[in-house]
GROMACS .gro file of N, CA and C in nm:
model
  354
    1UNK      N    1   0.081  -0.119   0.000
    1UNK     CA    2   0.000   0.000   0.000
    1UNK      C    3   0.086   0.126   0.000
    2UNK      N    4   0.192   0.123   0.049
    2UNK     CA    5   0.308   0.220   0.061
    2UNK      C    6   0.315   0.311  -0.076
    3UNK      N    7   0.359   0.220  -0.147
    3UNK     CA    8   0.416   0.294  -0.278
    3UNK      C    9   0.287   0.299  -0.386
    4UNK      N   10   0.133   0.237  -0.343
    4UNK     CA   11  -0.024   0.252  -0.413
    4UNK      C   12  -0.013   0.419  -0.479
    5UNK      N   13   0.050   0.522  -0.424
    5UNK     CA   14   0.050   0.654  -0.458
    5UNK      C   15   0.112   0.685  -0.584
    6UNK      N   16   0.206   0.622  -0.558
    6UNK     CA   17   0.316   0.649  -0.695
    6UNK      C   18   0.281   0.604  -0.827
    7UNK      N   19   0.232   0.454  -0.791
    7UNK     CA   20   0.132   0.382  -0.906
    7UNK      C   21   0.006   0.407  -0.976
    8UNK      N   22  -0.037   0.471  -0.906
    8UNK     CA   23  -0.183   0.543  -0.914
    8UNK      C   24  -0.151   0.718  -1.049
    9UNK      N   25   0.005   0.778  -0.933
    9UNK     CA   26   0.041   0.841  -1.079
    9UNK      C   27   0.076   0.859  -1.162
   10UNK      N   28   0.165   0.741  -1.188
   10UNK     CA   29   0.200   0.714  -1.342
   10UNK      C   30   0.088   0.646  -1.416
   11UNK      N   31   0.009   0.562  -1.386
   11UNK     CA   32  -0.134   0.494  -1.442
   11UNK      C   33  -0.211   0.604  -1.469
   12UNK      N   34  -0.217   0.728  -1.404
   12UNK     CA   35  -0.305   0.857  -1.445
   12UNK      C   36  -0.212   0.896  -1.571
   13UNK      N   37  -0.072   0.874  -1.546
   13UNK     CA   38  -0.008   0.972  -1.671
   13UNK      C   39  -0.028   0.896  -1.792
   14UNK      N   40  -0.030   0.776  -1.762
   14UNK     CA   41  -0.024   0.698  -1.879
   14UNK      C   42  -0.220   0.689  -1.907
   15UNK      N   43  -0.273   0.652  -1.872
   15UNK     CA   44  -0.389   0.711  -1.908
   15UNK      C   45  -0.369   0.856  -1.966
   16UNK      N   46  -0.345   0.928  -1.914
   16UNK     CA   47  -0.355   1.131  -1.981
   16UNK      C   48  -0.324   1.078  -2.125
   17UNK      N   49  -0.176   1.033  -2.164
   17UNK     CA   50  -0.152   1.011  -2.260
   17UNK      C   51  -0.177   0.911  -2.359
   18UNK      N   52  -0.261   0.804  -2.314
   18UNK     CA   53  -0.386   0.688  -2.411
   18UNK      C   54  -0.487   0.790  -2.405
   19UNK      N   55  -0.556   0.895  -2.422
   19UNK     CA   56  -0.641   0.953  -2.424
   19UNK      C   57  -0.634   1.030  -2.495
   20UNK      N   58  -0.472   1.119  -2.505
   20UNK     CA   59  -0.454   1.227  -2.579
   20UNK      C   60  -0.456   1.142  -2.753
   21UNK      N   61  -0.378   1.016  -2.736
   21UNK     CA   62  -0.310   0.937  -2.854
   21UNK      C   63  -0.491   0.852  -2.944
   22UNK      N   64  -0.517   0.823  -2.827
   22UNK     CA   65  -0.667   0.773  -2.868
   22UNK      C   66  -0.776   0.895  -2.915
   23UNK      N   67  -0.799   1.011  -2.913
   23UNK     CA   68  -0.876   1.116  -2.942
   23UNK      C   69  -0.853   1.180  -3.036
   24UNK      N   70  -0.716   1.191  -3.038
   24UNK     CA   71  -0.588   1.274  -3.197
   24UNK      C   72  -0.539   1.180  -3.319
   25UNK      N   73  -0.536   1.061  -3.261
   25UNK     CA   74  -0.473   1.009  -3.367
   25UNK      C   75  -0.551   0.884  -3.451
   26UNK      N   76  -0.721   0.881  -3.358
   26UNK     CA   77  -0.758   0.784  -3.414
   26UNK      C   78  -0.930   0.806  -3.417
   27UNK      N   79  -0.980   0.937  -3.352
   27UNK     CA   80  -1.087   0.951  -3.368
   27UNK      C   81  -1.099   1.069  -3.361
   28UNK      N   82  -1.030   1.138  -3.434
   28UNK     CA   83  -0.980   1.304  -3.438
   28UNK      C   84  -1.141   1.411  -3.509
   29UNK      N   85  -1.134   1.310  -3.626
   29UNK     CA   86  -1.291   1.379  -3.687
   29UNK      C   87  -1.405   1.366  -3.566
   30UNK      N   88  -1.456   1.246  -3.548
   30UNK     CA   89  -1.552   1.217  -3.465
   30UNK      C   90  -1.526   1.349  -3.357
   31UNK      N   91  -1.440   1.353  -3.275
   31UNK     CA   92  -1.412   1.430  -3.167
   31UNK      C   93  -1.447   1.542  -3.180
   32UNK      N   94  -1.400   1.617  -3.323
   32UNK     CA   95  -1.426   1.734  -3.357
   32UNK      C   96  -1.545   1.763  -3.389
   33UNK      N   97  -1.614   1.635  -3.471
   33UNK     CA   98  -1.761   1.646  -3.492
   33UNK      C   99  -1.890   1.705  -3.389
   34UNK      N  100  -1.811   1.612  -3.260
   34UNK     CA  101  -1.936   1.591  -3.167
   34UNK      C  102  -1.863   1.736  -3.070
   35UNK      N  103  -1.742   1.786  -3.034
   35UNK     CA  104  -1.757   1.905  -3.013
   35UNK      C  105  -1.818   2.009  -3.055
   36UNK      N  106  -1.849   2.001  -3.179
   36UNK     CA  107  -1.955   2.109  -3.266
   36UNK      C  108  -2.103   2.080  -3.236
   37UNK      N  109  -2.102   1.936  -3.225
   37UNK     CA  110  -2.261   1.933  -3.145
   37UNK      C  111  -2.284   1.960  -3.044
   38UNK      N  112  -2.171   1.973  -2.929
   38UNK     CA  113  -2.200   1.967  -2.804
   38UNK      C  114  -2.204   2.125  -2.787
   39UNK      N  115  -2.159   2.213  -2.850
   39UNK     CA  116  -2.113   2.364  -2.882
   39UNK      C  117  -2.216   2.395  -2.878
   40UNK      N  118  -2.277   2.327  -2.996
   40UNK     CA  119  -2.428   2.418  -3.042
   40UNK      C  120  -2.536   2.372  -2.958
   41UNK      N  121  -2.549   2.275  -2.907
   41UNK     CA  122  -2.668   2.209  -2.780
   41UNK      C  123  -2.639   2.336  -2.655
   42UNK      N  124  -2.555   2.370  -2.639
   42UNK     CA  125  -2.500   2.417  -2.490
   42UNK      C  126  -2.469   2.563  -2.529
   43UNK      N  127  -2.497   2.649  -2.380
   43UNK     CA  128  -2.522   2.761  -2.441
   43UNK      C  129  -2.398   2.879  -2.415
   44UNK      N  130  -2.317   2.794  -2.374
   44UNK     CA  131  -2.179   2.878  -2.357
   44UNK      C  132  -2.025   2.791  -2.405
   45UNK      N  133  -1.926   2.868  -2.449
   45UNK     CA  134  -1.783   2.781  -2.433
   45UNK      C  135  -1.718   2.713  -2.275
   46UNK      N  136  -1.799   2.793  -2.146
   46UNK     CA  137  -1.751   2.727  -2.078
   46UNK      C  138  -1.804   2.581  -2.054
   47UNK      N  139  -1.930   2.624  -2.036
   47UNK     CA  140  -2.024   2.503  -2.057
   47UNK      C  141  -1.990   2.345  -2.122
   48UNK      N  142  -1.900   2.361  -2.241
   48UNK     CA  143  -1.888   2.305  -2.342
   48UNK      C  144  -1.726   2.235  -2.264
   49UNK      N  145  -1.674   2.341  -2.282
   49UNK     CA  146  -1.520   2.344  -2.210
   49UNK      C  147  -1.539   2.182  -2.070
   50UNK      N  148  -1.656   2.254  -1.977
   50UNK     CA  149  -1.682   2.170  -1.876
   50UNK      C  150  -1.678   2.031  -1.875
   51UNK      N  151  -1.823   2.003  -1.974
   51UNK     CA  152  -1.801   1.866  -2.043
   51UNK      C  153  -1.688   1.819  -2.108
   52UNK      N  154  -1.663   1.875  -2.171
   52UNK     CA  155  -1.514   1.817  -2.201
   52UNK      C  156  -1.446   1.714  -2.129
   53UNK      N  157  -1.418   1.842  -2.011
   53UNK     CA  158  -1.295   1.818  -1.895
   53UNK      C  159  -1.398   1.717  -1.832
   54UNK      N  160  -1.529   1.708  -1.792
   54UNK     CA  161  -1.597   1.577  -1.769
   54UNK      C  162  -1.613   1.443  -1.809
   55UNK      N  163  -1.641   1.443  -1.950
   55UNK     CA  164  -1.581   1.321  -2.054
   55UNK      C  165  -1.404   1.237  -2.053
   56UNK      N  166  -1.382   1.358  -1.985
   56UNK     CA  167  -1.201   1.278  -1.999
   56UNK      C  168  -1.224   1.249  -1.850
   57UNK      N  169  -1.215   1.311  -1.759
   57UNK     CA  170  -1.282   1.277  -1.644
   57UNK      C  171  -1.263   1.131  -1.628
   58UNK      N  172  -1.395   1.076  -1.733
   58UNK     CA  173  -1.491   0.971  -1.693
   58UNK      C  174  -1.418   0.885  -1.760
   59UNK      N  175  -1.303   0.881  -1.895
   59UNK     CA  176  -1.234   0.796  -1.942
   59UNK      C  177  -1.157   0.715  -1.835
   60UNK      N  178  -1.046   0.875  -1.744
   60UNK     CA  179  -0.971   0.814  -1.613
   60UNK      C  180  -1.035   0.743  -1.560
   61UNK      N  181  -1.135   0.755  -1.523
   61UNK     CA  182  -1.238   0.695  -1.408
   61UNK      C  183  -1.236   0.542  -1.464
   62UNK      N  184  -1.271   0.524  -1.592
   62UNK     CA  185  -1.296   0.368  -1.626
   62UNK      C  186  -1.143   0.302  -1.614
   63UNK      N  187  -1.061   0.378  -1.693
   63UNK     CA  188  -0.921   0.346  -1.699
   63UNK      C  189  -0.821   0.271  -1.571
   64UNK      N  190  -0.863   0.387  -1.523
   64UNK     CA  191  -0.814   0.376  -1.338
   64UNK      C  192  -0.821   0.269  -1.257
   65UNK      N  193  -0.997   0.271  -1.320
   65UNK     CA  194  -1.085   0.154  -1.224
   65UNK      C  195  -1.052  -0.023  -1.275
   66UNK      N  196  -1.036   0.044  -1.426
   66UNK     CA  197  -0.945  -0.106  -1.435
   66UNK      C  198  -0.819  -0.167  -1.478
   67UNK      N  199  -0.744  -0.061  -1.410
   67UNK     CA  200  -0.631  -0.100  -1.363
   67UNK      C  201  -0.570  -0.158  -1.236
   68UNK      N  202  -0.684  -0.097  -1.180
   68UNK     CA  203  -0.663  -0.124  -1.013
   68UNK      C  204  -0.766  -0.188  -0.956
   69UNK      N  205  -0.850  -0.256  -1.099
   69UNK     CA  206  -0.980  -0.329  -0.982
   69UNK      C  207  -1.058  -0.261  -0.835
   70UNK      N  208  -1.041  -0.143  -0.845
   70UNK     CA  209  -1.061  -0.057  -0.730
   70UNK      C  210  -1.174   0.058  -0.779
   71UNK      N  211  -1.303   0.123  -0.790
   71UNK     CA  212  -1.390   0.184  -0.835
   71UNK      C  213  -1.322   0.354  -0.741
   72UNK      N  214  -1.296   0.277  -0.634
   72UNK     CA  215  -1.251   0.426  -0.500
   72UNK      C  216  -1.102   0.485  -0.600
   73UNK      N  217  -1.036   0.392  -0.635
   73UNK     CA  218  -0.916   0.450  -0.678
   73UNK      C  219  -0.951   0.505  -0.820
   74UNK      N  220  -0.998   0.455  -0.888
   74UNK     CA  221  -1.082   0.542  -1.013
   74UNK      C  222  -1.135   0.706  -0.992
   75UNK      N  223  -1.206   0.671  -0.914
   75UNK     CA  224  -1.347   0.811  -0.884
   75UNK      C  225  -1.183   0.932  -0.847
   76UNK      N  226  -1.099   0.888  -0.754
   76UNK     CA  227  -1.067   0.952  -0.708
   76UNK      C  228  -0.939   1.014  -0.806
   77UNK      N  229  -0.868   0.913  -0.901
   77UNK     CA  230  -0.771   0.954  -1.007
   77UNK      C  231  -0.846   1.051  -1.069
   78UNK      N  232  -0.989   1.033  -1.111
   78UNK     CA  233  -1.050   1.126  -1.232
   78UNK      C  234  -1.115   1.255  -1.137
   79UNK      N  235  -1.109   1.269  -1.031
   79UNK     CA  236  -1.149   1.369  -0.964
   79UNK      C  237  -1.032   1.484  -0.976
   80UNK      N  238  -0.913   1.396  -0.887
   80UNK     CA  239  -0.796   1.492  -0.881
   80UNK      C  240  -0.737   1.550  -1.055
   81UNK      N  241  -0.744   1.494  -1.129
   81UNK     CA  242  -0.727   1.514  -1.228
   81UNK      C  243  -0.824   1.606  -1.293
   82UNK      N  244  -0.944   1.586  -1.354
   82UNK     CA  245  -1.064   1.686  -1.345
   82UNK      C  246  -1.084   1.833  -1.281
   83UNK      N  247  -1.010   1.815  -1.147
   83UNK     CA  248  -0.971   1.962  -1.108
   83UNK      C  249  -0.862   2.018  -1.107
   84UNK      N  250  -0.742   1.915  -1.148
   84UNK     CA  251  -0.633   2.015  -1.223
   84UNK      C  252  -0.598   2.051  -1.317
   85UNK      N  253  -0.711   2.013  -1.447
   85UNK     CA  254  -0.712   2.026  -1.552
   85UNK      C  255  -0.835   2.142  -1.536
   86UNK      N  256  -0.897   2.177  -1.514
   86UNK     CA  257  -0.957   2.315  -1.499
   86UNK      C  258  -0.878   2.401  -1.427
   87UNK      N  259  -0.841   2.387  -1.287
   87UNK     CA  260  -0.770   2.495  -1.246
   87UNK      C  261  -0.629   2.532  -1.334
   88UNK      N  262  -0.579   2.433  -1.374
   88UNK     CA  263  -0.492   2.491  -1.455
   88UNK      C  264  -0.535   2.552  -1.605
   89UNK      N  265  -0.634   2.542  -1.615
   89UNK     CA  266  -0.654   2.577  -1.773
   89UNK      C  267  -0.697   2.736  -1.725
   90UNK      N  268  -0.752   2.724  -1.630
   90UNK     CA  269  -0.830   2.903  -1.622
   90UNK      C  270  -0.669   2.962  -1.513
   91UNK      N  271  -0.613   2.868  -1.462
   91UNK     CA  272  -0.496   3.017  -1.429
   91UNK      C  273  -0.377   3.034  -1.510
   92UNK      N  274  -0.337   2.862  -1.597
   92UNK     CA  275  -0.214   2.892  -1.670
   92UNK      C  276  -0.256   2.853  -1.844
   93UNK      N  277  -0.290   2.970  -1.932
   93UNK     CA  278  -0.362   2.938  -2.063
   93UNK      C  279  -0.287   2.853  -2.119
   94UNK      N  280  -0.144   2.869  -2.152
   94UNK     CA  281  -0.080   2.728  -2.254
   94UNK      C  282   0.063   2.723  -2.177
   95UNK      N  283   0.026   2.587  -2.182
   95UNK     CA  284   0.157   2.519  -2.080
   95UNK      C  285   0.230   2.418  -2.197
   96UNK      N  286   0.366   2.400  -2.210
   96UNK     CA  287   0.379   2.341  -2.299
   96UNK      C  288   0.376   2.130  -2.187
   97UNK      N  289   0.427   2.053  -2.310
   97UNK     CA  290   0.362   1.880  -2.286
   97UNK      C  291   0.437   1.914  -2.162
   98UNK      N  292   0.612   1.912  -2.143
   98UNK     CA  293   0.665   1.839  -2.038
   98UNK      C  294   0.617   1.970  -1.926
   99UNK      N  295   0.630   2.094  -1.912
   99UNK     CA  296   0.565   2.158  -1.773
   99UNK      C  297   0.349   2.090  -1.735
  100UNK      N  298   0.348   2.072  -1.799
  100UNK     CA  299   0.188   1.987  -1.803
  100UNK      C  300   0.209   1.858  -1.727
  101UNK      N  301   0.267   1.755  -1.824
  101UNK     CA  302   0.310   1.649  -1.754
  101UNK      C  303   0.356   1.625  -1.624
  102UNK      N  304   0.447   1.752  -1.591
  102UNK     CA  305   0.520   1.745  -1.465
  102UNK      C  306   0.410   1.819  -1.345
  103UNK      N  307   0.360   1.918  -1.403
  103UNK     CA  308   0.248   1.966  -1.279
  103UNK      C  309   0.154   1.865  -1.223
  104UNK      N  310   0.099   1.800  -1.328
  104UNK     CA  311  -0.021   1.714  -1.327
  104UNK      C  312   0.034   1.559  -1.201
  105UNK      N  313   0.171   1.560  -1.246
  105UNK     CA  314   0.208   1.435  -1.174
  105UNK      C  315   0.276   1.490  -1.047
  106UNK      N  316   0.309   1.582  -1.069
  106UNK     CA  317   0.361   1.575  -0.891
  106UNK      C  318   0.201   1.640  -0.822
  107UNK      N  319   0.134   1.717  -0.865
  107UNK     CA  320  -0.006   1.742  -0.789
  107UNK      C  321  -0.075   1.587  -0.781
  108UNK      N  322  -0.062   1.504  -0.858
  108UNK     CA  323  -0.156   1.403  -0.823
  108UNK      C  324  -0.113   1.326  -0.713
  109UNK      N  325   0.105   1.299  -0.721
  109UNK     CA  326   0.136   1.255  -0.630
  109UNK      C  327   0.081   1.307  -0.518
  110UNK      N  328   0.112   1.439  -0.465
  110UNK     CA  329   0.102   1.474  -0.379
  110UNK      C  330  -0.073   1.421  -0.305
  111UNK      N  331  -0.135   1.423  -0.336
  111UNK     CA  332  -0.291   1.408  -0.352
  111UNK      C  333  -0.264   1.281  -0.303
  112UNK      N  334  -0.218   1.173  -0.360
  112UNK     CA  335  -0.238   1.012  -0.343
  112UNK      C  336  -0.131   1.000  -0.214
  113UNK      N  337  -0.019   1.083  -0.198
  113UNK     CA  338   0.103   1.069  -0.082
  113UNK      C  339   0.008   1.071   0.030
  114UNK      N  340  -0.098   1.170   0.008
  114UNK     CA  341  -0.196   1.238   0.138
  114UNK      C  342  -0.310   1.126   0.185
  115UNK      N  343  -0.335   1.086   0.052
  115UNK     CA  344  -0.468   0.971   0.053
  115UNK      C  345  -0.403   0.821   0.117
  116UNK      N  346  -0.339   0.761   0.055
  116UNK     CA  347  -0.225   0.685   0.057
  116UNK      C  348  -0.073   0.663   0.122
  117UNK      N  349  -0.011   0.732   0.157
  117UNK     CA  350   0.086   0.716   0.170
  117UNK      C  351   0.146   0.721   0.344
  118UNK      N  352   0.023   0.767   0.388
  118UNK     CA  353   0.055   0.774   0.544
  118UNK      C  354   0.001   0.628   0.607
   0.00000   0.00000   0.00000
């Protein structure tokens, strides 16, 4: 259970990045498609923005959950994640991959050190 923290954030990183690789490189139209639907159903960009960051959310969440046979360790990867992917989007506008990568994983560590690690 000791080191459950550390594992939890590289399985988020590596999820971040089956998500980015799975959305861009293999269902890139679709994605773009149904953002234009979801645009025009909804009555703002944040709105839209929200879901978004909810839909990926819910990818971690499945991802998580079966990696770790654990539903608690899921909810909770796509939570912490979900809110640092908004808070960072509304305080830091473009971050390049490796400062992204590196925020995302030491905030999650830290998160799972707290949950986990004591």
């Amino acid at each position: 259970m000791h080191l459950l923290w550390f594992y939890v954030a590289i399985a988020l990183a590596v999820s971040d990045e089956v998500h980015s690789r799975l959305v861009w490189d293999y269902v890139r139209d679709f994605y773009i498609i149904f953002g234009g639907i979801l645009s025009s159903a909804l009555d703002s960009v944040l709105e839209t923005w929200i879901v978004h960051e909810t839909l990926e959310a819910c990818f971690h969440f499945i991802f998580i959950s079966c990696v770790f046979f654990s539903l608690k360790v899921g909810f909770l990867a796509a939570l912490i994640h979900f809110l640092l992917d908004v808070s960072h989007s509304i305080v830091i506008r473009h971050m390049p991959w490796l400062p992204h990568r590196a925020l995302h994983f030491v905030s999650e560590s830290i998160f799972f050190i707290i949950i986990f690690g004591f």
